Coordinates of C-alpha atoms in Angstrom, one line a residue:
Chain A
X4 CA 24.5 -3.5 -22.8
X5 CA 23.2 -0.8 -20.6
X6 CA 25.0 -0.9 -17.4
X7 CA 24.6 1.0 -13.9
X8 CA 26.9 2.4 -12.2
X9 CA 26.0 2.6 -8.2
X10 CA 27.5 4.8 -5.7
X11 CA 28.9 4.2 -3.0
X12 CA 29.0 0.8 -2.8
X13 CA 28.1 0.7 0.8
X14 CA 26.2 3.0 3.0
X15 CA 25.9 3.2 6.9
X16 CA 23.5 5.9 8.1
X17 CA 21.8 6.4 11.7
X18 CA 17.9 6.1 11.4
X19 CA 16.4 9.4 11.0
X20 CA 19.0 10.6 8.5
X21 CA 18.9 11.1 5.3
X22 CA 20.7 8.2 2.7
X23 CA 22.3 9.2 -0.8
X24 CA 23.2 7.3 -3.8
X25 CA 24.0 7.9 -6.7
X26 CA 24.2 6.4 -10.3
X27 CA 26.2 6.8 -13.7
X28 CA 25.6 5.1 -16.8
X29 CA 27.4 5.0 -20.2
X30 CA 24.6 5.8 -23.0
X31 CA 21.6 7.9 -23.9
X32 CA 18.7 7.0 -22.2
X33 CA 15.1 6.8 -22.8
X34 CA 14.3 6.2 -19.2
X35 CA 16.3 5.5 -15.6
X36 CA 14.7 3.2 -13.0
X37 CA 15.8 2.4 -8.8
X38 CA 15.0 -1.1 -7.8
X39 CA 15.0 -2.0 -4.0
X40 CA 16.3 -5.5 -3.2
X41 CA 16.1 -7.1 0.3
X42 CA 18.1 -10.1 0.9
X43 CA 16.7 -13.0 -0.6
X44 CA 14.1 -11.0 -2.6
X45 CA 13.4 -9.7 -6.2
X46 CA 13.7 -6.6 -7.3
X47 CA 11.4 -3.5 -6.2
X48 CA 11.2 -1.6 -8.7
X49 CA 11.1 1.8 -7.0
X50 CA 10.8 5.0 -9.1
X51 CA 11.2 5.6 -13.4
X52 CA 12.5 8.9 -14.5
X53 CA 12.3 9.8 -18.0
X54 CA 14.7 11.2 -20.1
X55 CA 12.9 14.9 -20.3
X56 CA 12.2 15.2 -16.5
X57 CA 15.0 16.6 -14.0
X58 CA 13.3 15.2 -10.7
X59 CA 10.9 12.7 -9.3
X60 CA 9.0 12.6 -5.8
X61 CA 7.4 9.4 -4.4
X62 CA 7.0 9.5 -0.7
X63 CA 10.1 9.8 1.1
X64 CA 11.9 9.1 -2.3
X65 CA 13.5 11.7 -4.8
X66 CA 15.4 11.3 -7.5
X67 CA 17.0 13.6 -10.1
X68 CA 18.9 12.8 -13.5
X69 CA 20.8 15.1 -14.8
X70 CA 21.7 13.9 -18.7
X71 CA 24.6 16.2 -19.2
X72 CA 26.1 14.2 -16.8
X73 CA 24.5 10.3 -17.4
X74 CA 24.6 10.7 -14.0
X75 CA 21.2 10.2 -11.8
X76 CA 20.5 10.1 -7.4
X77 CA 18.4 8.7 -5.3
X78 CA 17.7 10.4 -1.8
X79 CA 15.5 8.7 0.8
X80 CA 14.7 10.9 3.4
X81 CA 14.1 10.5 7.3
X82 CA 15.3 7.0 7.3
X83 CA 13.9 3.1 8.8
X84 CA 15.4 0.1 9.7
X85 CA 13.2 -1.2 6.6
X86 CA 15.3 0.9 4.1
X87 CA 18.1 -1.4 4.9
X88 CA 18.5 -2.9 1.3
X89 CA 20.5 -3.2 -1.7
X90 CA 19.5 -0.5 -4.5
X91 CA 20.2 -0.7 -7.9
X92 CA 19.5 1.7 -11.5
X93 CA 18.6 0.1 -14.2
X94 CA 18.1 2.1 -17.9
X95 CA 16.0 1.2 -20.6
X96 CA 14.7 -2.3 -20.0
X97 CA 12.4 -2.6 -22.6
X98 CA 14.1 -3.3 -25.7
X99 CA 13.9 -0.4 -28.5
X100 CA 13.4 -2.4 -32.0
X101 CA 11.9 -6.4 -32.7
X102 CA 16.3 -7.3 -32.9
X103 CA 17.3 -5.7 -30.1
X104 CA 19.2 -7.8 -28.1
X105 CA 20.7 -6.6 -25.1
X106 CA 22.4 -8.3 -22.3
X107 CA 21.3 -6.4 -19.3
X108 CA 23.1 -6.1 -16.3
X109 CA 22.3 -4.1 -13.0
X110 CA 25.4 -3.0 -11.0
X111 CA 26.6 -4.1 -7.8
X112 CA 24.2 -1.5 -6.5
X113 CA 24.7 0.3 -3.3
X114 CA 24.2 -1.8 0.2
X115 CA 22.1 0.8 2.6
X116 CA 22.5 0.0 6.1
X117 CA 20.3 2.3 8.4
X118 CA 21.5 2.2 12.4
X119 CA 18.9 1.8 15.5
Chain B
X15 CA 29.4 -18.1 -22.1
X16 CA 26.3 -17.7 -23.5
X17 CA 23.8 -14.9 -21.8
X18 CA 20.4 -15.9 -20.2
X19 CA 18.4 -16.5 -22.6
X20 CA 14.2 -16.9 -23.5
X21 CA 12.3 -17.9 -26.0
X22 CA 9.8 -17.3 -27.9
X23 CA 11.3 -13.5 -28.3
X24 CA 7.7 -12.6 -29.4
X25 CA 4.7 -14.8 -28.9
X26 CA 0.9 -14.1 -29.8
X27 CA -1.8 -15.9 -28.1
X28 CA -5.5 -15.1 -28.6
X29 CA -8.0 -15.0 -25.8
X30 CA -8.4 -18.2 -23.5
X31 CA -5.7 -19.6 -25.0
X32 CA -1.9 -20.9 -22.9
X33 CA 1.2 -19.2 -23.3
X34 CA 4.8 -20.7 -22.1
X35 CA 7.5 -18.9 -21.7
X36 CA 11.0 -20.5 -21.1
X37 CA 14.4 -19.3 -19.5
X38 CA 17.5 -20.5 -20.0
X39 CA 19.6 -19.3 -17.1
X40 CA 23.3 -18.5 -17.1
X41 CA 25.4 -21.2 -17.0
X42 CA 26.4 -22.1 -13.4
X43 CA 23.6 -20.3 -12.1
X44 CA 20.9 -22.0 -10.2
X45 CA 19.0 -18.8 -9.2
X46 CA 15.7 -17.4 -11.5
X47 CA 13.6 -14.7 -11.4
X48 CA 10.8 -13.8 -13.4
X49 CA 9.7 -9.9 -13.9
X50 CA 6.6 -8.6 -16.3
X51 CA 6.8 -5.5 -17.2
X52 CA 3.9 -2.9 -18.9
X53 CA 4.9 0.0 -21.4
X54 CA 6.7 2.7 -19.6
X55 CA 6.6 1.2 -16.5
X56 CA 9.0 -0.7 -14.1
X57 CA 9.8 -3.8 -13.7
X58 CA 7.7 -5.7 -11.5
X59 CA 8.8 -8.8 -9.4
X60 CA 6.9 -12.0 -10.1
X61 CA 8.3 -15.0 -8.9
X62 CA 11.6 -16.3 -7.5
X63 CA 13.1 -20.1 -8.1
X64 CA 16.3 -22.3 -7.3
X65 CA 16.0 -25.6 -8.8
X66 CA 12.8 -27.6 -8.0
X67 CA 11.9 -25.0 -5.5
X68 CA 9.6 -21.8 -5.4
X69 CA 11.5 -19.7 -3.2
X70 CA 9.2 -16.5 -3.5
X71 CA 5.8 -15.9 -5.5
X72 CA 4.9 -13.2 -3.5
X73 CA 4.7 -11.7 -7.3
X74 CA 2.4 -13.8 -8.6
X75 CA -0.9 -13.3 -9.7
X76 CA -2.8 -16.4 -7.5
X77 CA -4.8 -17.7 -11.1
X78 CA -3.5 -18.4 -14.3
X79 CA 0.1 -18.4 -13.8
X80 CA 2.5 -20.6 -12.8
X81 CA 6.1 -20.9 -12.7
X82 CA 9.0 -24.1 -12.5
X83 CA 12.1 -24.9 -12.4
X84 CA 13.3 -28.5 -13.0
X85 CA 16.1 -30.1 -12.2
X86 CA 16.9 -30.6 -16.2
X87 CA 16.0 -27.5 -18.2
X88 CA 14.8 -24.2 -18.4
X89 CA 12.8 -21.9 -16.2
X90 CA 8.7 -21.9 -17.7
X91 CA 6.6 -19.4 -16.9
X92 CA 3.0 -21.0 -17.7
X93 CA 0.0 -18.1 -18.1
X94 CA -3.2 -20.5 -18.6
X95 CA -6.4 -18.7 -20.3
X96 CA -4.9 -15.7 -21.3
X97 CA -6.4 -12.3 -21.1
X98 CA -5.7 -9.0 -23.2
X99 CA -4.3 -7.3 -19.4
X100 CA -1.5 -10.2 -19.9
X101 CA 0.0 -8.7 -22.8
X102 CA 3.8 -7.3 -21.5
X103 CA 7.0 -8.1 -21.3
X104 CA 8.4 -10.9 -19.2
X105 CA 11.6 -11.0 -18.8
X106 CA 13.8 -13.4 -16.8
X107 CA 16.8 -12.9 -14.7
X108 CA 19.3 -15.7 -13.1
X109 CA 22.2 -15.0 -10.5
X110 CA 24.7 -17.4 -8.9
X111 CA 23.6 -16.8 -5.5
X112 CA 21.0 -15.2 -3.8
X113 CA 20.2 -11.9 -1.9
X114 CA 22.0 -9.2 -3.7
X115 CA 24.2 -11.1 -6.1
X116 CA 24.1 -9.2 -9.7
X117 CA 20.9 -10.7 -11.4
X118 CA 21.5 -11.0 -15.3
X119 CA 18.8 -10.3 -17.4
X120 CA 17.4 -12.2 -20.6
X121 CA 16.0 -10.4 -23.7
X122 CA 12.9 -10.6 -22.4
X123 CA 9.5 -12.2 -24.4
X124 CA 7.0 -9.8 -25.4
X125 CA 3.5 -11.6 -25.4
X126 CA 0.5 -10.0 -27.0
X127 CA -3.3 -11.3 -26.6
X128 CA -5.1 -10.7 -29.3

């Protein structure tokens, strides 16, 4: 199965400031994805970085993915109290090949808690 | 313990016609979420269910689609008339609780509209 890795697994950060997380995963890639998850809620889906790009802008969002390293970040800059969320990476959710069969499995993700 | 799983893996409908998709969630989990997702694109959030309750559609397209989850049996997503924007991937998650437990996804069914 493909499998995120989400770090830290807990975040407190005063609003205003900027929040870091990071991701490792175990096997090549064809793409990376952040999901967004408030309490209660489905998944957000966020931001997909491909395999060939190095970094990704979407509003206050970036994200970078290094390869060499399975290893990929998400910054959100200039913090709000509606950041406060659980974020998870997913890779390659859509199956490669008609018998692929993959159990897939988000980490624990990272809990962001932004401060008044 | 067996893995969430769906069926049909691949189903072809043509134009007008109903699709059903079904979800088996993990056992001892009462918690289902249904995603579609297009080609090189994310996942995006459709419906949330506990057992004979909608807890979140916000996901939902208002026509054509509908989701359940009954007491006894799987998840069905229900897409009535279907269109050639419906072809996707839908895949289904369950978790144990809500909020931010780990959701566990299926293989996903991969619908085309001819």
């Amino acid at each position: 199965s493909q499998q995120g890795e989400e770090d830290p697994q807990a975040l407190s950060i005063q609003e205003g400031e900027n929040a870091t997380m990071n991701c490792s995963y175990k096997t090549s890639i064809n793409n990376l994805q952040w999901y967004r998850q408030n309490s209660g809620r489905g998944l957000v889906h966020l931001i997909l970085i491909r395999s060939n790009e190095r970094e990704k802008h979407s509003g206050r969002l970036r994200v970078t993915l290094d390869t060499s390293k399975k290893s990929s970040s998400l910054l959100i800059t200039a913090s709000r109290a509606a950041d406060t969320a659980s974020y998870f990476c997913a890779t390659d959710l859509l199956p490669r090949g008609v018998n692929r069969d993959d159990k897939i499995i988000f980490g624990k993700g990272t809990r962001l808690h932004i401060l008044p | 313990n067996a893995g969430v799983m769906q069926n049909p893996r691949h189903l072809v409908r043509r134009r007008g016609q109903e699709a059903r998709l079904r979800c088996s969630p993990m056992k001892g989990h009462s918690h289902v979420y249904w995603y579609r997702q297009l080609p090189e694109e994310g996942l995006k959030f459709m419906v949330y269910l506990q057992k004979e309750n909608i807890i979140d559609e916000s996901g939902m397209p208002k026509e054509r689609f509908s989701a359940e989850f009954p007491k006894e049996g799987p998840s069905i997503l229900r897409i009535q008339q279907v269109v050639r924007g419906d072809s996707a991937a839908y895949f289904c998650a369950s978790s144990e609780g809500f909020g931010t437990d780990t959701q566990y996804f299926g293989p996903g069914t991969r619908l085309t509209v001819l």
